Coordinates of C-alpha atoms in Angstrom, one line a residue:
X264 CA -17.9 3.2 -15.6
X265 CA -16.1 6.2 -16.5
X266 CA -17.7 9.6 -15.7
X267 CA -19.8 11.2 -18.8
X268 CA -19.7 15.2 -19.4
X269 CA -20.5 17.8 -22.0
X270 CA -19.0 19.6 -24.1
X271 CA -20.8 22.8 -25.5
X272 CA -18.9 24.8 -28.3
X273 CA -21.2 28.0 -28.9
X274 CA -20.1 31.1 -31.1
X275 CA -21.3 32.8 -34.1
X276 CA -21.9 30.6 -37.6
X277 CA -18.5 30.1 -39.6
X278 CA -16.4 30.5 -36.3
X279 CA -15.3 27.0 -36.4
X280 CA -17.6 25.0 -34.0
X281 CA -18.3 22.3 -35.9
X282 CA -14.3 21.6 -37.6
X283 CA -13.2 21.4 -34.0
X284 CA -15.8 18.8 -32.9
X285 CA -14.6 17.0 -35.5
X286 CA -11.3 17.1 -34.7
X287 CA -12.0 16.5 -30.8
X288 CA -13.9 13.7 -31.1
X289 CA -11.2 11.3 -32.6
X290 CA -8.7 12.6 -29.6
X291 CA -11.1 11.9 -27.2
X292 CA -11.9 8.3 -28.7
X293 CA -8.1 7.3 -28.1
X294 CA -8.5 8.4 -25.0
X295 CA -10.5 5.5 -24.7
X296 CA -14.2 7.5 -24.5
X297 CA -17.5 6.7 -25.9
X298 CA -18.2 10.1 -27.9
X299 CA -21.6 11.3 -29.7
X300 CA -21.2 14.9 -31.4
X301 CA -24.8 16.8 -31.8
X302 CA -24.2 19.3 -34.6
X303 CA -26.2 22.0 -34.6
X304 CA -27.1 22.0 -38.8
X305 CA -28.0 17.8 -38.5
X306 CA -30.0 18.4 -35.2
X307 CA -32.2 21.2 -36.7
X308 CA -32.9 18.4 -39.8
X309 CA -33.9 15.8 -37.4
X310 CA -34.7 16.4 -33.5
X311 CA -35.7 20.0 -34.2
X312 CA -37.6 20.0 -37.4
X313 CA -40.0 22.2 -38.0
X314 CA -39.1 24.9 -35.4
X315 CA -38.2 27.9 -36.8
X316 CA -35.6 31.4 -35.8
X317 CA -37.4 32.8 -33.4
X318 CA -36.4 32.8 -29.4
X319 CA -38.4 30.5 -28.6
X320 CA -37.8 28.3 -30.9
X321 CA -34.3 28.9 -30.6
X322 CA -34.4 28.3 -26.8
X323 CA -36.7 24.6 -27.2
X324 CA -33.8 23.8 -30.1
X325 CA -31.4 24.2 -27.2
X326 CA -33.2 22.5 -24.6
X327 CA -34.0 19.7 -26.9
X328 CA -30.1 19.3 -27.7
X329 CA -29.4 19.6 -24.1
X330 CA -31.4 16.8 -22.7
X331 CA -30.1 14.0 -25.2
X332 CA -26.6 15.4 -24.3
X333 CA -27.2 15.0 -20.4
X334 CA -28.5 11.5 -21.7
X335 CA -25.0 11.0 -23.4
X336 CA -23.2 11.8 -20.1
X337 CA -25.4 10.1 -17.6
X338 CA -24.0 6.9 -19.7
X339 CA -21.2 7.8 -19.1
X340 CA -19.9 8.8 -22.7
X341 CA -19.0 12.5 -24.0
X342 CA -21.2 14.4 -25.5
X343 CA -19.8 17.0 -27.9
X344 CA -22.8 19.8 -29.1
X345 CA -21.7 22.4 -31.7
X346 CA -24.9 24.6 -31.5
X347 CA -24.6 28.8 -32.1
X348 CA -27.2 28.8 -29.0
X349 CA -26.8 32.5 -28.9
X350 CA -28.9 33.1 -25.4
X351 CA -27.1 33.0 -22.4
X352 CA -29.9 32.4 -20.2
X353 CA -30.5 29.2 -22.0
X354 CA -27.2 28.3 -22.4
X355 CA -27.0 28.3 -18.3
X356 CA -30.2 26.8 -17.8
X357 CA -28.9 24.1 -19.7
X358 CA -25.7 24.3 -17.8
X359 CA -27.5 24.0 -14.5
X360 CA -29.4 20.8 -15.2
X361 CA -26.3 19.1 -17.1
X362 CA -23.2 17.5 -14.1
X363 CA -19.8 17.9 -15.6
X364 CA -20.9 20.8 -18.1
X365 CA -17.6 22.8 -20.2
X366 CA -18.5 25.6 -22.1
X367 CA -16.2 26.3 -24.8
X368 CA -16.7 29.7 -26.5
X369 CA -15.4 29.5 -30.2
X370 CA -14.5 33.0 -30.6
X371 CA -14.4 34.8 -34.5
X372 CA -14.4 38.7 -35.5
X373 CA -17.7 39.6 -38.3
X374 CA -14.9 40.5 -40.7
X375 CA -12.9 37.0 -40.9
X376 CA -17.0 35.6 -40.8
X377 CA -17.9 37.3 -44.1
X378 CA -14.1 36.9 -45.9
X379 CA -15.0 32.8 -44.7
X380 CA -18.3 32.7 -45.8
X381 CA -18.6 31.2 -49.2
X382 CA -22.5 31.1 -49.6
X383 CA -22.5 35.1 -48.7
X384 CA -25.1 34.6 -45.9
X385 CA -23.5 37.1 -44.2
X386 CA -23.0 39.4 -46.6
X387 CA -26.9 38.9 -47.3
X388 CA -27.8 40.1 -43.7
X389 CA -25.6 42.7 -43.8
X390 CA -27.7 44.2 -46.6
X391 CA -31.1 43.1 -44.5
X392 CA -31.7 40.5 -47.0
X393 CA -31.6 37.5 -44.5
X394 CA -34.3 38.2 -41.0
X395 CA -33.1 36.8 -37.4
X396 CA -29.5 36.2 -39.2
X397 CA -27.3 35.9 -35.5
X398 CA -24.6 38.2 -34.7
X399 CA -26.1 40.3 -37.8
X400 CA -30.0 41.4 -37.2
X401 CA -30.4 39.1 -34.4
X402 CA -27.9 39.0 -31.3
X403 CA -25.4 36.4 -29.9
X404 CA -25.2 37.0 -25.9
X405 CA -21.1 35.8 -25.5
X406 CA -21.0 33.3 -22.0
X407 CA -19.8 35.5 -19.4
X408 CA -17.1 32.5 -17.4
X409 CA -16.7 30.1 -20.1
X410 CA -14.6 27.0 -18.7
X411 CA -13.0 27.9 -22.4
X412 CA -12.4 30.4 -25.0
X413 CA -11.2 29.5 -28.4
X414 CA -10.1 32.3 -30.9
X415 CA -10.5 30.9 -34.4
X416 CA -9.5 33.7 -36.3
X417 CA -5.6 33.6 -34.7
X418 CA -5.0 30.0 -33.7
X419 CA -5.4 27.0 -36.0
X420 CA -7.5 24.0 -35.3
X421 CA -4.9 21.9 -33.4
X422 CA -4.1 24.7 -31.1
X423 CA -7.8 25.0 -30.0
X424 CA -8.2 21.1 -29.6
X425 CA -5.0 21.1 -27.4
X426 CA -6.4 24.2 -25.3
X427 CA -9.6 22.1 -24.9
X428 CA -7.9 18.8 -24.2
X429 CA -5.5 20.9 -21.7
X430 CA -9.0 22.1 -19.8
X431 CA -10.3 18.7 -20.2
X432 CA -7.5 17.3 -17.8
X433 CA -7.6 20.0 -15.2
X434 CA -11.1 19.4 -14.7
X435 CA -10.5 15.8 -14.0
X436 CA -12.5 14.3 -17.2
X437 CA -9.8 13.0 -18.5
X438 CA -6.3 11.7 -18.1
X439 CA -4.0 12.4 -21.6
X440 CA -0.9 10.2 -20.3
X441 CA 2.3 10.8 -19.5
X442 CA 3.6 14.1 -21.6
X443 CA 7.2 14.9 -21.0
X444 CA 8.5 18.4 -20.7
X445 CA 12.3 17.4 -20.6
X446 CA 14.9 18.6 -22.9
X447 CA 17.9 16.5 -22.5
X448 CA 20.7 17.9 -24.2
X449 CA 19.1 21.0 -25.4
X450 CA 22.0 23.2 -26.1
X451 CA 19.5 26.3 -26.7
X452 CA 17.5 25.7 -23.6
X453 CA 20.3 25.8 -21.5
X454 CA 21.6 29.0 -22.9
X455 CA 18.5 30.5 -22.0
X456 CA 18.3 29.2 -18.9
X457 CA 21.8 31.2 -18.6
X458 CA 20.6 34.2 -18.8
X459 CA 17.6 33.7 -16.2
X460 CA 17.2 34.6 -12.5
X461 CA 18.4 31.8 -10.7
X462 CA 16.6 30.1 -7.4
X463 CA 19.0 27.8 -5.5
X464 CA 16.9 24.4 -5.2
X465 CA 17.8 21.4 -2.5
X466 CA 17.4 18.0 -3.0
X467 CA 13.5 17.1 -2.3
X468 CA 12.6 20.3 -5.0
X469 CA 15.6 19.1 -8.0
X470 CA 14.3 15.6 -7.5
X471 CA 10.6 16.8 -7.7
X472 CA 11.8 19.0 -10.7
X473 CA 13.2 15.7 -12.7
X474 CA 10.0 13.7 -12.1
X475 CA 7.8 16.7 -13.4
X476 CA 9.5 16.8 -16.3
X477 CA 9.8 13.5 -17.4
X478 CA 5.9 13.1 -16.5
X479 CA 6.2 11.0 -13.2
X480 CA 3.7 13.3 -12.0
X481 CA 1.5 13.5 -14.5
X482 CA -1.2 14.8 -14.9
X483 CA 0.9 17.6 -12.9
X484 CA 2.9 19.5 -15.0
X485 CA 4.1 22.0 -13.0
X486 CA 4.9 23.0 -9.1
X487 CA 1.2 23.5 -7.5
X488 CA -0.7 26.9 -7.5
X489 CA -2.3 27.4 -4.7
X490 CA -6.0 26.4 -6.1
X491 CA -4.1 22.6 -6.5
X492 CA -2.7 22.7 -3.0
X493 CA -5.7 23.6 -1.2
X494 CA -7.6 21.3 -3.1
X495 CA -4.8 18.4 -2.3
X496 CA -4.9 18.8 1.5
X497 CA -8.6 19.0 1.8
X498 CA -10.1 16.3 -0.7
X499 CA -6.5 14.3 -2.0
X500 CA -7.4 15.9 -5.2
X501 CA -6.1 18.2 -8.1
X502 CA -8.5 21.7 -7.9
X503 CA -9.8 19.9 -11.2
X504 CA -10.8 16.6 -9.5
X505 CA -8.0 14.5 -10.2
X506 CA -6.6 12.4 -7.6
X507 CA -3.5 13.6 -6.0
X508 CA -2.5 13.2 -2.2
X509 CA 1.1 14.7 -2.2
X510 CA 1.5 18.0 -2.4
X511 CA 4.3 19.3 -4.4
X512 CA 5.8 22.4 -3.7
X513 CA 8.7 24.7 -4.5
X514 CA 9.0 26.2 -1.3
X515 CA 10.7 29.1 -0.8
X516 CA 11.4 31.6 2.0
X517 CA 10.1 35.1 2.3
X518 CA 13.0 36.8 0.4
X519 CA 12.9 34.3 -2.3
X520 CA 9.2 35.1 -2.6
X521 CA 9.8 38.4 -2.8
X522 CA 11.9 38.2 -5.5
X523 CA 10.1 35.6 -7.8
X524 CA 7.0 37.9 -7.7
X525 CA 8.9 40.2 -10.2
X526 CA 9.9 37.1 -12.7
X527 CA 8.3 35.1 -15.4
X528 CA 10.5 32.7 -15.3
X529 CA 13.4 31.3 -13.0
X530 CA 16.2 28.9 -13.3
X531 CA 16.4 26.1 -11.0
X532 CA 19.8 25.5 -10.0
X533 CA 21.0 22.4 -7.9
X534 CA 24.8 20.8 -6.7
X535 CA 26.1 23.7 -9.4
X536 CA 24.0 23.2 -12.3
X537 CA 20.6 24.5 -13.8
X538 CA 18.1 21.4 -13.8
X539 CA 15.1 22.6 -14.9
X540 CA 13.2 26.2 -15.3
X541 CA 10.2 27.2 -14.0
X542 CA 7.5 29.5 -15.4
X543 CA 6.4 31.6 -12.8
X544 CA 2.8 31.8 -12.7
X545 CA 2.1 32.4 -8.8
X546 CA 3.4 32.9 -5.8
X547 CA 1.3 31.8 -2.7
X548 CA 1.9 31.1 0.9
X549 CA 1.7 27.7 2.5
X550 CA 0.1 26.2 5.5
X551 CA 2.7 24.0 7.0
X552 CA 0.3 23.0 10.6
X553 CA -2.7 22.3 8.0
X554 CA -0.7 20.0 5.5
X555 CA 1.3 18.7 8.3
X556 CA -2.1 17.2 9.3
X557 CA -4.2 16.4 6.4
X558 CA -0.7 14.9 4.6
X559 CA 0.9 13.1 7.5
X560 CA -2.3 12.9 10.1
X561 CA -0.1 14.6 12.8
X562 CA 1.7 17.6 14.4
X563 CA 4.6 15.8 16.1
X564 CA 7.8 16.9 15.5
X565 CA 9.2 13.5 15.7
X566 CA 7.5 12.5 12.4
X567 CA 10.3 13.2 9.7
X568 CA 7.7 14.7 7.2
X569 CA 6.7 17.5 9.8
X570 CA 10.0 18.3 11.0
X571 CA 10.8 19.3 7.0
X572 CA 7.7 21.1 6.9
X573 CA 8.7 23.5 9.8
X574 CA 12.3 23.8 8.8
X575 CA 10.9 25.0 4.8
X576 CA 10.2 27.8 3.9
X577 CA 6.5 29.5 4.0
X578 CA 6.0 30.6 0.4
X579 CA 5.9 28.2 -2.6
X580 CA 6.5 29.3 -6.6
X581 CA 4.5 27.6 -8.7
X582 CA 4.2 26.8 -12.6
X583 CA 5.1 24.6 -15.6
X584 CA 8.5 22.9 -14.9
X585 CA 11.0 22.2 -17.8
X586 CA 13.5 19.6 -17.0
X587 CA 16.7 20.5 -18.6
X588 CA 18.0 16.8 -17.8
X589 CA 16.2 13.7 -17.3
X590 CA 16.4 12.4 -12.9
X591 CA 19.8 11.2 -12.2
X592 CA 20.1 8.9 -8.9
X593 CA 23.4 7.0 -9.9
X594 CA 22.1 4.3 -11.4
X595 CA 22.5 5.2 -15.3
X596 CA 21.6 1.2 -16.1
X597 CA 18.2 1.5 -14.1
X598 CA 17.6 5.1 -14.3
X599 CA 14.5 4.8 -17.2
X600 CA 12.1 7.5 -17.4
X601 CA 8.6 6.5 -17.7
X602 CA 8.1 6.7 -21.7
X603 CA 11.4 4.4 -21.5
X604 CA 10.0 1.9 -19.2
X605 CA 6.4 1.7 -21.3
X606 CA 8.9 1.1 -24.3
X607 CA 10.5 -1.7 -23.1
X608 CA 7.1 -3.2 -21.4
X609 CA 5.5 -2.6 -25.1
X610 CA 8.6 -4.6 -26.7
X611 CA 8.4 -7.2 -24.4
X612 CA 4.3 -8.0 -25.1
X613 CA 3.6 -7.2 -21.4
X614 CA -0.5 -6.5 -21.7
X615 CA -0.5 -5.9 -17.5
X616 CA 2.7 -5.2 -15.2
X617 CA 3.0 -4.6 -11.7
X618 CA 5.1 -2.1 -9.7
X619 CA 6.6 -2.9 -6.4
X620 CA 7.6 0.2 -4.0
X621 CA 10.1 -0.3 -1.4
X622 CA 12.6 1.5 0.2
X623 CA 14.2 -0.9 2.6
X624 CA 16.5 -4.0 1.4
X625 CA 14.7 -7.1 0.1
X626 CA 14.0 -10.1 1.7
X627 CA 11.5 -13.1 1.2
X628 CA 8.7 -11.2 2.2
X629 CA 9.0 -8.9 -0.7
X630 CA 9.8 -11.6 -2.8
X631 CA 6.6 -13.8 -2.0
X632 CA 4.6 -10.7 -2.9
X633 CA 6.2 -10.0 -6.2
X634 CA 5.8 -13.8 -7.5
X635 CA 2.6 -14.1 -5.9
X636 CA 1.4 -11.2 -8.4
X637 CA 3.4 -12.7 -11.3
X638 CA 1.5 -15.8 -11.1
X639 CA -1.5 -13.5 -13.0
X640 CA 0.1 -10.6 -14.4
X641 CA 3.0 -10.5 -17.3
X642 CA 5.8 -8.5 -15.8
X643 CA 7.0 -6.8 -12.7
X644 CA 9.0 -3.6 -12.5
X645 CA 10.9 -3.5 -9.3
X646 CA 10.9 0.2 -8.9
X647 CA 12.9 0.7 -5.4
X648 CA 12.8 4.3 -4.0
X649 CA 16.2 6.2 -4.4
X650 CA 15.8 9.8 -3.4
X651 CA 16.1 11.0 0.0
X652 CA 15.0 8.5 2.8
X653 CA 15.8 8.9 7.0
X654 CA 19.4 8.8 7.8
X655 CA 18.9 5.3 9.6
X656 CA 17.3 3.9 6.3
X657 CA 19.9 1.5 3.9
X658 CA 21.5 3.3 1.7
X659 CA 20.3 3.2 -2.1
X660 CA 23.8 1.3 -3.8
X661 CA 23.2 -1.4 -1.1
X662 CA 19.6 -2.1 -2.0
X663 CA 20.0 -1.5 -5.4
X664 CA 22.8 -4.4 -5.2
X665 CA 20.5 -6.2 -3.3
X666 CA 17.9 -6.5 -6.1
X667 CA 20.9 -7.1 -8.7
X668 CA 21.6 -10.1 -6.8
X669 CA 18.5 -11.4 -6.1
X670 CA 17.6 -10.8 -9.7
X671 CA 20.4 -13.0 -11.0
X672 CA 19.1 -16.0 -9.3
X673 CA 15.7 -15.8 -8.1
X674 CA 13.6 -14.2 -10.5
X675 CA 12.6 -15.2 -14.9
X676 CA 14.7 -12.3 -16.5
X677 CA 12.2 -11.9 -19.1
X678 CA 9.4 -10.9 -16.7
X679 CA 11.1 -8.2 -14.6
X680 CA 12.5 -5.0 -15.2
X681 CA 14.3 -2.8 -12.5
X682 CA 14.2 0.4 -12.6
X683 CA 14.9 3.2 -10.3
X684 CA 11.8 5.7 -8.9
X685 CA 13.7 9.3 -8.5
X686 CA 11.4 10.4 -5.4
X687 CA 12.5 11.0 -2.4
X688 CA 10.1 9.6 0.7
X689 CA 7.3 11.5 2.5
X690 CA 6.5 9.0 4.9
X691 CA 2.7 9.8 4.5
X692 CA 1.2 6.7 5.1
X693 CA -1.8 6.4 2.9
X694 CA -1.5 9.5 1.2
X695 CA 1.9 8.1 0.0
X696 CA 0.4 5.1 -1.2
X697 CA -1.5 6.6 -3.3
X698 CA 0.6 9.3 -4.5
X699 CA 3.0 5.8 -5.5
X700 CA 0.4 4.1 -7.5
X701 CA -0.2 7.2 -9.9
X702 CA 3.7 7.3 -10.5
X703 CA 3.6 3.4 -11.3
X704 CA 0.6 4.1 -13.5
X705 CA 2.9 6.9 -15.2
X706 CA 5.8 4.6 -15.5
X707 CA 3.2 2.0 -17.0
X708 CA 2.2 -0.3 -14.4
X709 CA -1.6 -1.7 -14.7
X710 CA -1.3 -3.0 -11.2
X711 CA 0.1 -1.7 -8.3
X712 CA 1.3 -4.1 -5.1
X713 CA 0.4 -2.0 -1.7
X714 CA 1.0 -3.2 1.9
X715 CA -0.9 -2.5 5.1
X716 CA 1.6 -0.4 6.3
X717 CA 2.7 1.1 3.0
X718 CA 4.8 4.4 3.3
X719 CA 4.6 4.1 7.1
X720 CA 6.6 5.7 10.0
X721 CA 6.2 4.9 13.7
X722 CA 2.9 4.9 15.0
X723 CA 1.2 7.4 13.3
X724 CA -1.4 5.6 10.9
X725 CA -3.7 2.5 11.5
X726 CA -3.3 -1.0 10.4
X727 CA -5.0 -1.4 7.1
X728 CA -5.5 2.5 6.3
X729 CA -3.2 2.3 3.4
X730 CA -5.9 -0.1 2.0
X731 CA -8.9 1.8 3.3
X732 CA -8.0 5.0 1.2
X733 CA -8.1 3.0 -1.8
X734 CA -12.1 2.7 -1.5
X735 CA -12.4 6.3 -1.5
X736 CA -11.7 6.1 -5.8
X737 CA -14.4 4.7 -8.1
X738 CA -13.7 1.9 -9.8
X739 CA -10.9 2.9 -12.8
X740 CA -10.2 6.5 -11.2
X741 CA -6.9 5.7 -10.6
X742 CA -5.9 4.4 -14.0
X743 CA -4.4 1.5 -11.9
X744 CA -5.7 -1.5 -10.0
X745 CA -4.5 -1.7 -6.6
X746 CA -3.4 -5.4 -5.1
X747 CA -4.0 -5.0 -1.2
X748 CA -1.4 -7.6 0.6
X749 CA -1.3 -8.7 4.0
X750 CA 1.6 -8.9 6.4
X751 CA 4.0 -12.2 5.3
X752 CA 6.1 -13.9 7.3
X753 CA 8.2 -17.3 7.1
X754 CA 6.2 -19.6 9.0
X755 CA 8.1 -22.8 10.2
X756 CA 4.8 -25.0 10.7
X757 CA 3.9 -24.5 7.1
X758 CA 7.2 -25.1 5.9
X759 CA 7.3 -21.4 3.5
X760 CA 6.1 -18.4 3.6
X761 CA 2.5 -17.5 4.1
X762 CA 0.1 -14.3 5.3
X763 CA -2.3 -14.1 7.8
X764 CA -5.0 -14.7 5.2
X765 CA -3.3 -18.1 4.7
X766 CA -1.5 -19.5 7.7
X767 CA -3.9 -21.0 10.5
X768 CA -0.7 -20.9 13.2
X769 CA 0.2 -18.9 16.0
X770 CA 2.2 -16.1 15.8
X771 CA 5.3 -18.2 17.9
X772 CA 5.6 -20.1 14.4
X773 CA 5.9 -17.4 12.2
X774 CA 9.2 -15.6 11.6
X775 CA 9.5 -11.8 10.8
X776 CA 12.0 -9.5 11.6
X777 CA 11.6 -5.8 11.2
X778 CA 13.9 -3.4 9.5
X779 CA 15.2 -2.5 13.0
X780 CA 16.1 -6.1 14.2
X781 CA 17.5 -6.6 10.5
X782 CA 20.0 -3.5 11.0
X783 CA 20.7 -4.7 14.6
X784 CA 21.7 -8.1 13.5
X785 CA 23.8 -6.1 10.9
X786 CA 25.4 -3.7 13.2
X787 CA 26.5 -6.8 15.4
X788 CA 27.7 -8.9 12.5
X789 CA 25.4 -11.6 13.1
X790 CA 23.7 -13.4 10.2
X791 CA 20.3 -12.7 9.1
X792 CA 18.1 -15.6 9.2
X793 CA 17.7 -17.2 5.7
X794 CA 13.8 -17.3 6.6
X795 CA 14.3 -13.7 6.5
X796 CA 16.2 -12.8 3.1
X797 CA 18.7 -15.0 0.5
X798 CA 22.2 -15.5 1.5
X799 CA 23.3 -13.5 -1.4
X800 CA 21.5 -10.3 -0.5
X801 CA 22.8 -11.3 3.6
X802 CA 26.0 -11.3 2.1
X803 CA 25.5 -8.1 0.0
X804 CA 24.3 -6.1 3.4
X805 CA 27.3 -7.5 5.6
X806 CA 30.0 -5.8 3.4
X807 CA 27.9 -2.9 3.2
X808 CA 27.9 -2.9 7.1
X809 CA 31.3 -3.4 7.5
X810 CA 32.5 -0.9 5.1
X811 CA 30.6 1.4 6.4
X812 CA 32.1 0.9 10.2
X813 CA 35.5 0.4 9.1

């Protein structure tokens, strides 16, 4: 069941309380939420009837309103109340009683109240002829931290929805898909960007650019403040409640720091060109020891994700990211962004699709997995890693060719999709299988394929952990159902290829090699074992071997 909450819109009559629940409500209901509004006006009429204007029976109006609202949520639907409830002590004794409470102060000057008000109630207790009138002859007490404030008088309706919506999503109560911020092409935007400072990006930062504006990341819109990056190393959470393992960072050094303190905005520059821009909304110092162990669950300078930690720099920019060109990997065929690849799942009547996450060549393994889920769910998107991976990692072109070939073969055409995932690898264990599964929800996916060693390096995580963190979300958190698999193998008494769930044998039947026997076989020109992979992706990683020696 989805998590219930409140929201309370309070402000003066006329401001606009009750036009903007109207217009939330439908926004949140294709969201996919149960929503009751309680309007002030139709609650006095009914719940509150018979209480008149004075405090107190302004304060039991409130209360009233409050406790079939905390009823709402603790079912786990939205309530929506558009009440004046001008007390603030009422307001937070309400607040304090109510989990998952956002105040929304709808904010509108007297003037623009009397010019709106067509019955001239206003105007009446401005001349004294209207008793207890609020805001006139009796007071409104404005909320002092409001979770939002919305100025009617200067921003339309749709403005103050988005603003509310926007909040609504940092607080974790609700996930508004995948919203690009990526202007391919745009001649204008790239002017601008001309005329910007410019910060000189690598790699990891103009891939992590691309993927945050074409909504890969999403609900992150932006390079992390440093509310979201505490918040990520010590719960695997957005600052609103989100679930997010990875930090992502523009790290910078100390000069660079220095000198984005003085923008509002920075041009991201990478390999010669501007790729995104950045608007700067803090500058904040890392912790690379801390995140080194709540990210990668060690110190050692052997694992590959500490040893970039300590050679970064300390500081990290953050703010919204514009893409100013969508992630190129060199792969224009596969290279779909993840609007494109929910387009092509929505044209091909896919109701559920699973992603697969690899960054080694395929083999039969792999290939068990995937068809074992396509026995239940409609399609599979093959979505290999091809950023940045260790230097003794295959290449991208050769495993890309890999799946080419095994695709034209092997597989129903109609039921997969490849496509490339721009990221480059953290080696974080669990926290990287996580961090995987909400980009394969982004691109789509209903169902995510993880192994017990997903994302792993060495020694440095436990077998099964990238399963365990998975029971750490309550049921639908993730927007994406995890399928746990075990280790596969080729085992010869069985005759195919089984799991440890499924094959009663001992381990001297079974036949796996790991990705270092696989490169040693390679490196000595000796064939790979067709238990292990098909002869056409064998064949595909000899050439690659041998051209790369000769």
């Amino acid at each position: 069941m989805s998590r219930g909450f409140v929201i309370w819109l309070t402000g003066l009559s006329g401001a606009g309380k009750s036009t903007i629940a109207a217009r939330l409500e439908p926004e949140l209901r294709l969201l996919g939420r149960s929503v009751t509004v309680l309007d002030g006006d139709e609650v006095r009429t009914h719940l509150s009837k018979g209480l008149g204007f004075s405090k107190e029976d302004r304060d039991t109006n409130i209360r009233r309103i409050g406790y079939v609202a905390r009823l709402v949520a603790s079912h786990g639907g939205v309530a929506i109340v558009a009440a004046i409830s001008p007390y603030r002590e009422v307001r937070d004794e309400v607040r304090g009683l109510t989990p998952h409470f956002v105040e929304v102060h709808v904010r509108c000057g007297l003037d623009e109240l009397v010019r709106r008000d067509v019955k001239g109630l206003y105007a009446k207790a401005l001349r004294g002829e209207i008793a207890h009138f609020t805001g006139v002859s009796d007071p409104y007490e404005e909320p002092l931290a409001p979770e939002v404030v919305v100025d009617s008088e200067r921003e339309s309706v749709e403005a103050s929805v988005e603003r509310i919506l926007d909040t609504l999503e940092r607080l974790g109560h609700v996930w508004r898909g995948v919203r690009p911020r990526l202007l391919d092409d745009a001649d204008a935007a790239r002017e601008e960007a001309a005329g910007l400072p410019v910060l000189e990006i690598g790699r990891h930062e103009a891939a992590d650019a691309g993927m945050l504006g074409s909504g890969a990341l999403s609900p992150l819109r932006g390079f992390m403040g440093s509310a979201d990056y505490r918040a990520v190393l010590e719960e695997g959470r957005l600052a609103g409640g989100h679930p997010f393992t990875i930090p992502v960072v523009l790290r910078v050094s100390d000069e660079e720091a220095r000198r984005a303190r003085n923008r509002e905005r920075l041009a991201l520059r990478h390999g010669g060109d501007v790729v995104a821009v950045v608007d700067v909304a803090e500058v904040h110092p890392t912790d690379p020891e801390r995140e080194a162990a709540s990210v990668y669950g060690t110190d050692e300078e052997a694992h590959p994700g500490v040893r970039l930690l300590r050679a970064s720099g300390r500081w990290a920019v953050a703010g919204p990211v514009t893409a100013l060109r969508r992630p190129a990997t060199g792969f224009p065929r596969h290279d779909l962004t993840p609007l494109e690849v929910r387009a092509i799942r929505g044209e091909r009547g896919w109701a559920t699709m699973v992603g697969f996450q690899t960054r080694n060549p395929v083999h039969r393994a792999h290939e068990y997995l995937q068809k074992t889920a396509l026995e239940n769910i409609d399609g599979l998107l093959l979505h290999p890693l091809v950023g940045e991976t260790k230097s003794d990692d295959i290449p991208a072109a050769t495993r890309m060719a890999c799946y080419e070939e095994l695709l034209r073969g092997y597989y129903p055409a109609d039921r997969v999709l490849l496509a490339t995932n721009p990221a480059w690898m953290r080696y974080a264990g669990p926290r990287e299988a996580v961090f995987h599964a909400l980009i394969r929800r982004n691109y789509g996916c209903t169902h995510f394929i993880v192994g017990r060693d997903h994302a792993g390096v060495g020694n440095y995580y436990d077998t099964y952990a990238a399963h365990r963190i998975f029971d750490g979300y309550r049921p639908g958190e993730l927007g994406i159902e995890i399928l746990r698999f075990e280790h596969s193998f080729w085992c010869r008494a069985c005759g195919g290829m089984a799991s440890t769930r499924t094959c009663p044998h001992p381990a001297a039947e079974r036949a796996a090699l790991s990705g270092t026997r696989v490169r040693e076989l390679l490196a000595a020109g000796e064939p790979l074992p067709a238990e292990f992979t098909r002869p056409e992706v064998a064949e595909v990683l000899r050439a690659a071997t041998r051209e790369a020696v000769a």
